[in-house]
XYZ file of C-alpha atoms in Angstrom:
632
model
C -0.042 0.314 -0.370
C 10.862 3.323 9.692
C 12.195 4.110 13.306
C 13.557 6.787 17.141
C 14.386 3.711 17.809
C 12.692 4.221 14.662
C 9.274 2.984 13.681
C 7.737 3.829 10.651
C 3.809 2.671 9.665
C 2.953 1.839 6.176
C -0.141 0.668 4.506
C -2.035 0.689 0.987
C -4.700 2.856 0.661
C -7.618 2.055 -1.525
C -10.656 4.332 -1.547
C -14.042 2.448 -0.815
C -17.399 3.659 -1.481
C -18.343 1.794 1.867
C -16.978 -0.800 4.362
C -18.646 -3.971 2.406
C -16.352 -5.402 -0.133
C -19.032 -6.805 -2.880
C -21.451 -3.890 -1.892
C -18.856 -1.397 -2.345
C -17.566 -2.887 -5.784
C -21.062 -2.549 -6.960
C -21.597 0.796 -5.742
C -18.535 2.060 -7.493
C -19.774 1.115 -10.813
C -23.394 1.681 -10.411
C -23.115 4.967 -8.600
C -20.310 7.303 -8.831
C -17.663 5.874 -10.854
C -14.052 7.092 -9.401
C -13.278 8.730 -12.968
C -16.240 11.251 -12.556
C -15.280 11.695 -8.953
C -12.171 12.770 -10.095
C -12.578 15.405 -12.232
C -15.029 17.115 -10.321
C -15.155 21.097 -10.239
C -13.407 20.938 -6.556
C -10.134 19.738 -8.242
C -8.047 22.817 -9.360
C -5.094 21.204 -10.043
C -5.643 17.815 -12.274
C -7.422 17.627 -15.277
C -8.276 13.984 -17.427
C -5.914 13.558 -19.894
C -7.817 10.220 -21.540
C -11.552 11.637 -21.857
C -11.936 9.907 -25.447
C -10.709 6.595 -23.977
C -12.658 6.774 -20.769
C -15.870 7.222 -22.498
C -15.490 4.072 -24.470
C -13.764 1.006 -25.459
C -10.138 0.687 -26.256
C -9.477 0.891 -29.990
C -8.482 -2.873 -31.454
C -10.055 -4.028 -28.585
C -14.271 -3.360 -28.522
C -14.858 -5.319 -25.422
C -12.291 -3.888 -22.879
C -12.454 -0.289 -21.470
C -9.650 1.389 -19.626
C -9.179 0.331 -15.917
C -7.177 3.494 -14.940
C -7.587 6.978 -15.351
C -4.754 10.023 -16.475
C -4.359 12.990 -15.263
C -2.193 16.262 -15.889
C -1.531 19.156 -13.989
C -3.573 22.075 -15.400
C -2.069 24.182 -18.026
C -2.724 27.371 -16.111
C -0.346 26.176 -13.523
C 2.087 23.766 -15.361
C 2.826 26.526 -18.407
C 3.865 29.157 -15.658
C 5.896 26.335 -13.820
C 7.903 25.561 -16.958
C 8.594 29.287 -17.677
C 10.042 29.752 -14.054
C 12.348 26.677 -14.802
C 13.458 28.409 -18.193
C 14.160 31.541 -15.987
C 16.026 29.538 -13.524
C 18.141 27.714 -16.082
C 19.081 31.173 -18.242
C 19.987 32.631 -14.747
C 22.314 29.684 -13.949
C 24.143 29.369 -17.737
C 24.697 33.219 -17.059
C 26.294 32.548 -13.586
C 28.299 29.793 -15.258
C 29.467 32.458 -18.020
C 30.001 35.090 -15.543
C 32.492 32.426 -13.397
C 34.502 31.647 -16.507
C 35.074 35.473 -17.786
C 35.617 36.305 -14.228
C 38.361 33.752 -13.031
C 40.279 34.404 -9.966
C 44.175 34.078 -11.150
C 45.114 34.327 -7.769
C 43.867 31.056 -6.559
C 43.217 28.873 -9.819
C 42.768 25.626 -7.717
C 39.968 27.189 -5.548
C 38.391 28.618 -8.433
C 38.413 25.294 -10.295
C 37.049 23.431 -7.415
C 34.264 25.737 -6.634
C 33.248 25.756 -10.442
C 33.350 21.904 -10.567
C 31.236 21.792 -7.518
C 28.846 24.246 -8.980
C 28.534 22.527 -12.453
C 27.816 19.282 -10.577
C 25.145 20.972 -8.590
C 23.696 22.355 -11.651
C 23.557 19.176 -13.530
C 21.940 17.673 -10.776
C 19.772 20.327 -10.790
C 18.501 19.940 -14.288
C 18.094 16.221 -14.378
C 15.521 16.571 -11.298
C 13.604 19.328 -13.026
C 13.215 17.875 -16.612
C 10.942 15.181 -15.588
C 8.902 17.637 -13.471
C 7.901 19.520 -16.753
C 5.309 16.825 -17.442
C 3.821 15.152 -13.999
C 1.056 12.543 -14.301
C -1.272 11.055 -12.145
C -2.767 7.314 -12.802
C -5.613 6.544 -10.770
C -7.247 2.824 -10.637
C -10.462 2.715 -11.550
C -12.340 -0.230 -9.360
C -15.924 0.267 -11.069
C -14.113 -0.990 -14.075
C -12.031 -3.480 -13.012
C -15.013 -5.313 -11.564
C -17.383 -4.991 -14.387
C -14.082 -6.430 -16.609
C -12.962 -8.852 -14.292
C -15.222 -9.720 -11.354
C -13.762 -12.240 -8.685
C -14.024 -15.260 -10.965
C -11.213 -13.782 -13.422
C -8.703 -12.003 -11.254
C -5.236 -13.551 -11.347
C -3.325 -15.358 -8.520
C -1.039 -13.005 -6.364
C 1.833 -14.235 -4.039
C 2.339 -11.860 -1.127
C 6.067 -11.884 0.754
C 6.523 -10.690 4.058
C 9.965 -10.267 5.580
C 11.200 -10.197 8.877
C 14.576 -11.002 10.573
C 14.244 -10.689 14.333
C 11.383 -10.761 16.682
C 12.940 -7.720 18.873
C 14.027 -5.072 16.431
C 10.698 -6.053 14.605
C 8.259 -6.725 17.086
C 6.270 -9.932 16.701
C 3.045 -8.093 17.423
C 3.674 -6.242 14.219
C 4.292 -9.084 12.103
C 0.924 -10.782 13.580
C -1.049 -8.040 12.598
C 0.648 -7.404 9.116
C -0.503 -11.405 8.543
C -3.723 -10.768 9.649
C -4.372 -7.813 7.612
C -3.277 -9.871 4.723
C -5.705 -12.914 5.442
C -8.507 -10.768 5.575
C -8.303 -8.502 2.586
C -10.747 -8.454 0.155
C -9.655 -10.554 -2.629
C -10.579 -13.963 -3.781
C -9.451 -16.374 -0.820
C -8.364 -18.930 -3.640
C -6.372 -16.669 -5.542
C -3.995 -15.298 -3.281
C -0.879 -16.919 -0.609
C 0.786 -15.265 1.775
C 4.495 -16.378 2.643
C 6.483 -15.082 5.564
C 10.259 -15.230 5.598
C 12.094 -15.409 8.711
C 15.731 -14.681 8.160
C 16.586 -15.341 11.747
C 14.903 -18.813 11.675
C 13.608 -18.422 15.140
C 10.832 -21.111 16.513
C 9.048 -17.795 18.040
C 8.136 -16.489 14.594
C 6.675 -19.802 13.350
C 4.579 -20.602 16.293
C 3.171 -16.897 16.260
C 2.030 -17.854 12.700
C -0.013 -21.040 14.378
C -1.416 -18.330 16.989
C -2.416 -16.582 13.695
C -3.957 -19.101 11.863
C -5.872 -20.087 15.030
C -6.970 -16.528 15.152
C -7.690 -15.854 11.788
C -10.239 -18.484 11.944
C -12.364 -15.847 14.307
C -10.807 -12.723 12.913
C -11.574 -12.954 9.167
C -15.194 -13.866 8.848
C -15.855 -11.312 11.436
C -14.211 -9.172 9.403
C -16.258 -10.014 6.285
C -19.582 -10.178 8.026
C -19.355 -6.552 9.142
C -17.008 -5.209 6.468
C -14.816 -3.635 9.366
C -11.455 -1.316 8.516
C -8.769 -1.691 8.880
C -8.641 -5.428 9.119
C -5.348 -5.056 11.529
C -6.935 -5.702 14.752
C -4.204 -3.622 16.880
C -5.271 -0.584 14.558
C -9.043 -1.533 14.288
C -9.355 -2.017 18.196
C -7.154 1.071 18.972
C -9.356 3.529 16.741
C -11.645 5.414 19.241
C -14.673 4.497 17.452
C -15.283 1.577 15.349
C -17.970 2.771 12.877
C -20.860 0.520 11.645
C -23.454 1.191 9.330
C -25.183 -2.171 9.350
C -28.610 -2.956 10.906
C -27.185 -5.288 13.565
C -25.584 -3.064 15.702
C -26.554 -5.172 18.692
C -25.116 -8.198 17.380
C -22.385 -6.462 16.321
C -21.523 -5.186 19.904
C -21.643 -8.698 20.984
C -19.435 -10.050 18.502
C -17.292 -6.868 18.725
C -16.754 -7.756 22.547
C -15.810 -11.474 21.985
C -13.159 -10.830 19.337
C -11.847 -8.010 21.012
C -11.133 -10.151 24.102
C -10.005 -13.285 22.086
C -7.420 -10.735 20.424
C -6.319 -9.455 23.669
C -5.747 -13.121 24.878
C -3.679 -13.713 21.627
C -1.691 -10.744 22.295
C -0.872 -12.208 25.867
C -0.070 -15.398 24.322
C 2.435 -14.043 21.667
C 3.854 -11.913 24.205
C 4.831 -14.972 26.247
C 6.075 -17.147 23.459
C 9.556 -17.057 24.224
C 8.966 -17.861 27.823
C 6.623 -20.657 26.706
C 9.197 -22.138 24.277
C 11.758 -21.595 26.955
C 10.055 -23.620 29.530
C 8.843 -26.286 27.079
C 12.685 -26.922 25.973
C 13.763 -27.068 29.811
C 11.534 -29.653 30.130
C 12.332 -31.698 27.013
C 16.184 -31.593 27.652
C 15.844 -32.302 31.271
C 13.561 -35.445 30.511
C 15.823 -36.643 27.596
C 19.093 -38.419 27.989
C 21.405 -36.469 25.303
C 24.717 -35.329 24.996
C 24.408 -32.314 27.025
C 23.041 -30.181 24.091
C 20.147 -28.083 24.875
C 18.064 -28.155 21.920
C 14.818 -26.063 21.199
C 11.748 -28.207 21.006
C 8.677 -27.697 19.202
C 5.050 -28.189 20.590
C 4.779 -31.741 18.816
C 7.825 -32.677 20.413
C 10.134 -32.653 17.443
C 13.834 -30.462 17.673
C 13.132 -27.249 15.778
C 15.660 -27.512 12.937
C 16.479 -23.525 12.782
C 17.973 -21.192 15.186
C 17.734 -22.577 18.890
C 17.516 -20.533 22.448
C 21.217 -21.770 23.327
C 23.220 -21.617 20.051
C 25.055 -24.590 18.625
C 26.651 -25.869 15.844
C 24.042 -25.693 12.954
C 21.562 -24.037 15.056
C 22.564 -20.699 15.468
C 21.671 -17.152 13.796
C 23.627 -17.681 10.172
C 23.917 -21.333 10.502
C 20.535 -23.442 10.364
C 18.831 -25.643 7.918
C 16.152 -24.544 5.598
C 12.547 -24.771 6.548
C 9.228 -24.896 4.831
C 5.976 -25.031 6.478
C 2.467 -24.706 5.000
C 0.538 -23.532 8.279
C -2.927 -22.865 6.026
C -3.239 -25.095 3.071
C -4.807 -23.899 -0.403
C -8.729 -23.040 0.199
C -11.286 -24.806 -1.857
C -12.780 -23.108 -4.724
C -16.079 -22.813 -3.406
C -17.435 -20.624 -0.560
C -17.624 -22.405 2.846
C -20.307 -21.052 5.047
C -19.643 -21.127 9.100
C -21.833 -22.463 11.369
C -24.976 -20.813 13.336
C -24.136 -19.458 17.079
C -23.872 -22.231 19.516
C -22.711 -22.339 22.987
C -19.070 -23.512 21.809
C -19.430 -20.533 19.288
C -21.372 -17.500 20.309
C -20.928 -15.941 16.804
C -23.027 -16.537 13.993
C -21.177 -17.139 10.652
C -23.898 -18.711 9.008
C -23.766 -16.605 5.997
C -19.990 -15.814 5.872
C -17.420 -17.601 3.935
C -15.238 -18.993 6.465
C -12.221 -19.808 3.903
C -8.897 -18.629 4.942
C -6.114 -17.920 2.022
C -2.769 -20.034 2.098
C -0.437 -19.408 4.647
C 3.483 -20.393 4.504
C 6.459 -20.154 6.909
C 9.816 -20.641 5.491
C 13.324 -19.814 6.580
C 16.126 -20.032 3.931
C 19.236 -22.302 4.625
C 22.114 -20.255 6.296
C 25.802 -21.241 6.324
C 28.997 -19.837 7.291
C 31.531 -18.608 4.393
C 28.252 -17.769 2.437
C 26.991 -13.827 1.622
C 23.542 -14.267 2.002
C 22.768 -11.079 0.469
C 20.332 -9.915 3.495
C 16.714 -8.666 2.059
C 17.101 -9.336 -1.332
C 18.449 -12.716 -0.804
C 15.323 -13.464 1.201
C 13.359 -12.246 -1.217
C 14.723 -14.385 -4.596
C 14.733 -17.478 -2.330
C 10.830 -16.711 -1.486
C 10.427 -16.075 -5.460
C 11.610 -19.552 -6.303
C 9.658 -21.570 -3.414
C 6.594 -19.568 -4.279
C 6.871 -20.805 -7.960
C 6.455 -24.605 -6.829
C 3.670 -24.042 -4.016
C 1.676 -21.345 -5.968
C 3.505 -19.809 -8.652
C 0.581 -16.911 -9.281
C 1.930 -14.304 -11.892
C 1.938 -11.336 -9.557
C 3.929 -10.779 -6.512
C 3.349 -8.313 -3.840
C 6.151 -7.567 -1.161
C 5.793 -6.109 2.431
C 8.519 -5.317 5.253
C 7.254 -7.345 8.081
C 5.754 -4.321 10.179
C 3.493 -3.274 7.250
C -0.020 -4.021 7.552
C -2.976 -3.198 4.939
C -4.804 -0.611 5.850
C -8.049 -1.360 3.356
C -9.565 -4.542 2.611
C -9.794 -3.704 -1.407
C -5.970 -2.468 -1.485
C -4.784 -5.401 -3.819
C -7.310 -4.775 -6.471
C -5.915 -1.250 -7.105
C -2.707 -2.514 -9.002
C -4.737 -5.075 -10.549
C -6.012 -1.850 -12.502
C -2.830 -1.106 -13.939
C -1.482 -4.693 -14.706
C -4.525 -5.774 -16.759
C -5.286 -2.503 -18.762
C -5.703 -3.193 -22.124
C -3.724 -0.315 -23.408
C -0.034 -1.050 -21.996
C -0.882 -3.167 -19.035
C 1.255 -6.211 -20.081
C 4.143 -4.197 -20.364
C 3.809 -2.908 -16.741
C 6.454 -4.792 -14.594
C 5.595 -3.372 -11.032
C 3.191 -0.843 -9.346
C 4.893 1.355 -6.837
C 2.776 3.137 -4.182
C 3.336 6.075 -2.008
C 4.269 6.251 1.428
C 2.201 8.557 3.742
C 3.241 9.424 7.455
C 0.793 9.229 10.306
C 0.723 10.863 13.684
C 2.348 14.088 11.971
C 1.365 17.561 13.389
C -1.597 19.355 11.153
C 1.154 21.690 9.957
C 3.751 19.222 9.088
C 6.130 21.906 10.166
C 9.081 19.440 9.607
C 8.030 18.000 6.381
C 7.611 14.352 7.586
C 5.045 13.613 4.846
C 8.183 14.035 2.242
C 5.658 15.653 -0.404
C 8.664 16.749 -2.601
C 9.466 13.409 -3.099
C 6.306 11.229 -3.310
C 4.158 13.899 -4.862
C 6.501 15.573 -7.018
C 9.395 13.398 -8.220
C 7.579 10.024 -8.007
C 4.224 11.838 -10.068
C 7.274 13.366 -12.525
C 8.961 9.997 -13.232
C 5.170 8.673 -13.681
C 5.078 10.788 -16.708
C 8.131 9.114 -18.266
C 8.911 5.342 -18.131
C 7.785 5.022 -14.592
C 8.597 5.524 -11.001
C 11.425 3.738 -9.195
C 11.024 0.899 -7.027
C 11.269 1.968 -3.305
C 11.745 -1.510 -1.801
C 8.362 -2.385 -0.166
C 4.357 -1.814 -1.046
C 4.923 -2.779 -4.765
C 3.368 -5.176 -6.926
C 5.674 -7.042 -9.319
C 4.787 -8.990 -12.456
C 6.744 -12.402 -11.901
C 8.031 -12.897 -15.400
C 9.730 -9.186 -15.014
C 11.212 -10.567 -11.916
C 12.761 -13.441 -13.572
C 14.708 -10.944 -16.140
C 12.526 -11.523 -19.154
C 12.072 -9.044 -21.496
C 8.212 -7.341 -21.806
C 5.991 -8.983 -24.535
C 6.500 -6.572 -27.149
C 10.336 -7.552 -27.250
C 10.246 -10.962 -26.676
C 8.445 -14.149 -28.542
C 5.130 -15.080 -27.222
C 6.408 -18.455 -25.958
C 9.414 -18.416 -23.363
C 11.891 -20.611 -24.194
C 13.954 -22.083 -21.270
C 16.106 -24.752 -22.836
C 19.422 -24.479 -21.696
C 18.929 -21.985 -18.762
C 20.160 -23.823 -16.055
C 23.440 -21.883 -16.107
C 21.151 -18.719 -15.591
C 18.391 -19.840 -13.348
C 19.994 -22.537 -11.440
C 20.120 -26.561 -11.541
C 15.905 -27.249 -10.329
C 14.522 -28.593 -13.169
C 10.850 -28.504 -11.454
C 11.599 -24.540 -10.791
C 12.941 -24.073 -14.447
C 9.558 -26.075 -15.677
C 7.299 -23.702 -13.735
C 8.279 -20.522 -14.958
C 6.057 -20.629 -18.199
C 3.113 -21.237 -15.876
C 4.129 -18.043 -13.946
C 4.068 -15.997 -17.047
C 0.403 -16.383 -17.733
C -1.243 -13.577 -16.405
C -4.668 -14.939 -16.337
C -3.149 -17.807 -14.004
C -4.823 -18.305 -10.953
C -3.316 -20.252 -8.040
C -3.475 -24.586 -8.474
C -3.226 -26.460 -5.097
C -0.067 -28.608 -4.825
C 0.411 -31.734 -2.899
C 3.527 -31.546 -0.783
C 4.789 -35.031 -1.074
C 8.518 -35.969 -0.550
C 9.485 -35.108 -4.067
C 8.568 -31.500 -3.730
C 9.994 -30.894 -0.291
C 13.230 -32.210 -1.765
C 12.866 -29.741 -4.518
C 11.610 -26.921 -1.973
C 14.961 -27.728 0.231
C 17.248 -27.473 -2.902
C 16.031 -24.150 -3.800
C 16.677 -22.759 -0.335
C 20.046 -23.922 -0.116
C 22.841 -21.622 0.157
C 24.788 -22.928 -2.972
C 21.847 -22.872 -5.361
C 22.831 -19.303 -6.747
C 26.309 -20.218 -7.424
C 26.988 -19.964 -11.345
C 23.645 -18.601 -11.937
C 22.453 -15.154 -12.617
C 20.437 -15.062 -9.506
C 21.313 -11.280 -7.954
C 22.286 -9.787 -11.514
C 19.908 -10.480 -14.477
C 17.194 -12.586 -12.322
C 15.359 -11.778 -9.384
C 16.284 -8.704 -6.690
C 19.878 -7.386 -7.364
C 22.722 -7.824 -4.936
C 26.030 -6.188 -3.679
C 24.811 -2.606 -3.960
C 23.289 -0.561 -1.048
C 20.194 0.478 -3.080
C 19.217 -2.920 -4.154
C 15.551 -1.835 -4.587
C 16.318 1.191 -6.848
C 18.504 -0.776 -8.844
C 16.300 -3.940 -9.295
C 13.658 -1.510 -10.733
C 16.187 0.169 -12.996
C 17.270 -2.981 -14.537
C 13.465 -3.552 -15.616
C 13.129 -0.504 -16.979
C 16.423 -0.924 -18.983
C 14.961 -3.790 -20.442
C 12.185 -1.940 -21.730
C 9.509 -2.562 -19.055
C 6.988 0.129 -17.612
C 6.425 0.981 -14.066
C 3.190 2.650 -12.616
C 2.568 5.016 -9.428
C -1.007 4.517 -7.727
C -1.567 8.137 -6.590
C -3.365 8.976 -3.449
C -6.699 10.555 -2.441
C -6.682 11.637 1.283
C -10.509 12.438 1.398
C -11.645 9.050 1.076
C -14.454 7.131 2.799
C -14.053 6.290 6.419
C -12.899 2.675 5.130
C -9.813 4.416 4.195
C -8.717 6.431 6.953
C -6.906 3.234 8.682
C -3.293 2.957 8.399
C -0.867 -0.072 9.038
C 2.428 0.062 11.005
C 5.621 -0.851 9.880
C 8.777 -0.859 12.282
C 11.842 -0.047 10.558
C 15.565 1.003 11.323
C 15.576 3.733 8.677
C 16.410 6.849 10.871
C 16.308 9.144 7.581
C 12.487 9.224 7.894
C 11.098 11.548 10.063
C 8.151 10.417 12.703
C 6.346 11.245 15.828
C 4.834 7.755 16.977
C 3.646 4.526 15.916
C 0.614 2.569 17.378
C 1.553 0.795 20.809
C 1.849 -3.123 20.269
C 0.239 -3.629 23.724
C 2.792 -6.183 25.121
C 5.846 -5.738 27.010
C 7.979 -7.576 24.186
C 7.178 -4.732 21.721
C 6.342 -1.654 24.326
C 10.213 -0.609 24.129
C 10.095 -0.249 20.646
C 6.508 0.699 19.854
C 7.385 4.619 19.995
C 8.474 6.138 16.849
C 7.907 7.093 13.271
C 4.711 6.592 11.599
C 4.043 6.146 7.672
C 2.101 4.428 5.403
C 2.304 3.644 1.572
C -0.950 4.743 0.091
C -3.185 3.593 -3.400
C -6.727 5.113 -4.231
C -9.101 5.541 -6.595
C -9.359 8.998 -7.262
C -6.875 11.630 -7.390
C -6.205 14.103 -4.616
C-alpha cells in the first residue's frame, strides 16, 4: 500500500465507497464512478487527459475499457512553472558564464574546485527538473475492474512478507501484518501469503500458528461486518469503530468477543519466548542426550532452525532451510460457517469462512556464504513460491506493514490488466504517507516533494523507481524476461540452467508463472516436492547462476531495490505510480504499522503493541504506503 528507535507505519490505501467488500464494488460501478468523482469542479490542479478512452472502449479491443484514468496538471499551473524553470536555467547559465569570464587568477585551484562543484549541482538540478515538466497522475478505476474481471477472473497473487528479528521488528507487528493480509478483499483461493523469517526462530513460526488459529475468528468477523482496517491492533485502537449495518446489537456482542480473543492472543504472543524456553527445558531435562540443550516444538520434535542456546548448525547464520505450510490452499467454492452456539457464540452461517494459503519459511544459512540480506531472502521466496502457488503477480511488504483497506490488492490490478499497456508494466509502486504528524507538518515529515513531486514526474516518463516495499510485481519481470513487445510469445527455457539454477522443477514452472490470467492451483506437498524446495533454499543454489544480477532482486549494492527497478526499465518494462486521495470514505482512514530502522524517515509515534515485548520499540515513526481510486 521507518523508526527513533525508528518505527514507521506503512499501508496500502484504496478508496472504497463503503466497508462492504462486494456491495462496495457494486456501488462504485453503479453510483459514482471513480473517474467522474476525480474530475469534479473542486479539483483545481488535475485535468483528465484520456477523456476519449474513458468514455468508450479501447480501439482495437471493443470489449475492453480502460482500468485506470490519466490526469495531467492544468495548463494554467504547469505553463508558469515551466517558464519559471526556463528563467532559472537561463540565470544559472549566465552565472556560469560570468564565473568563467571572471576567473580568480590568485587562487586558480580554489576557483576550479568551486566551479566543478557548481557545475555538478547545476547538472543535478537540471536532471531533477526535467521530469517535473510533465507530471502525470494515474488513478485506478475499481468499478471498471469489477465490470471487466469480477472475482472469478482475477489472477493469482503471491504476497511476500520479510522479517528477521522478533525484537528489532516486534512480533506483534508481524502478527498484525499477516492478519490484515489474510482478511483482505481478494478471492480467497487466488492469493497466498509467505512469511520469510531470516532469523530462523521458533517464536516466529509459533506466532504464525497463533495467527492461523485467531484468523478463524477474525477473518469471518471482518467479512460479516465489513470492518476497516483489518489489522486488529489498529482497528481496536481506534477511538470509535463505525458500523453502518442494521445489526448493531449483534455487532457489539461479536465485537466484544473478538476483542477479548485478540487481547488473549496478544498475551500468548507476548509470552511465546517464555513458553518455548520452559517447554525446551522440560524436554531437555527428560531426555538423555549429550548435554546439548535443544529448542523443542510443541509436537515434541527439535526445531531445525535457530535454537535459544545456539550451537553448531542451530545458530543465527547457520541453520537448515525450513518450509511449513500452515494454512493449505482453500477450495474454490465458498464454505459457510456455523450458526451461533454455546461453543461458538458468533453466527457465521452466512459468511465465507475460508482462509488463504499461509506459508512459513526460513532459508538455509551457512558460514562462508554471503546471504545478501533482504534481497537474498526475496529471491528464495520467489523460487519457493513458484513450486507452491506460482501466481503471476507478487506483492512484497516489510514485516511491519499492514494493509489498511481491504480492497487494496485490487488497485494495482487496474494497471496490470489494463488493455492499453498493462502487459508491459513490470511493477506498480505505492506512495508513502506518514501518520501521527502534526497538522501543519512543520518538519516536512510527509516528504511530499519526493512522493508528490518526483514520483509523479517520473510517472510521466517510463515510470517511478522501485522503493523496496509496497510494490506489486509481474513475476516474469522478476525472472529477468523482456516485456511482451520485445520477446517471443512462448518463453523458451532450454539451456537456461546456468541462468536460473539447477532445479528442473523450478525452470519448468516458469512458463506457467508468466501467464497473466493464471490463478493458483493446489499442489500436493510430497517428499519429491519437499526435496525440490530444500534444493531451492540451499546457500549454494545460486552459485554460477544469474540470480542477483539479471534474475530476481539485485545483489551487492546498497540501493538494491532502486537498482532492481532500473534493471527492469533498462529491459523496456514500464512501471506505474498509484496516486493517493486523502479525502476518502471512512474505510480508508485506517493505516498500517511498519517498524523500520531507517532513521532518515522523520516520525512522531506509531501504535502501541500492547505487549511488553514490543513496548520498548513501539514509539517511533509513522507512515503509510497509499493507493487510491481517485486523485487528490
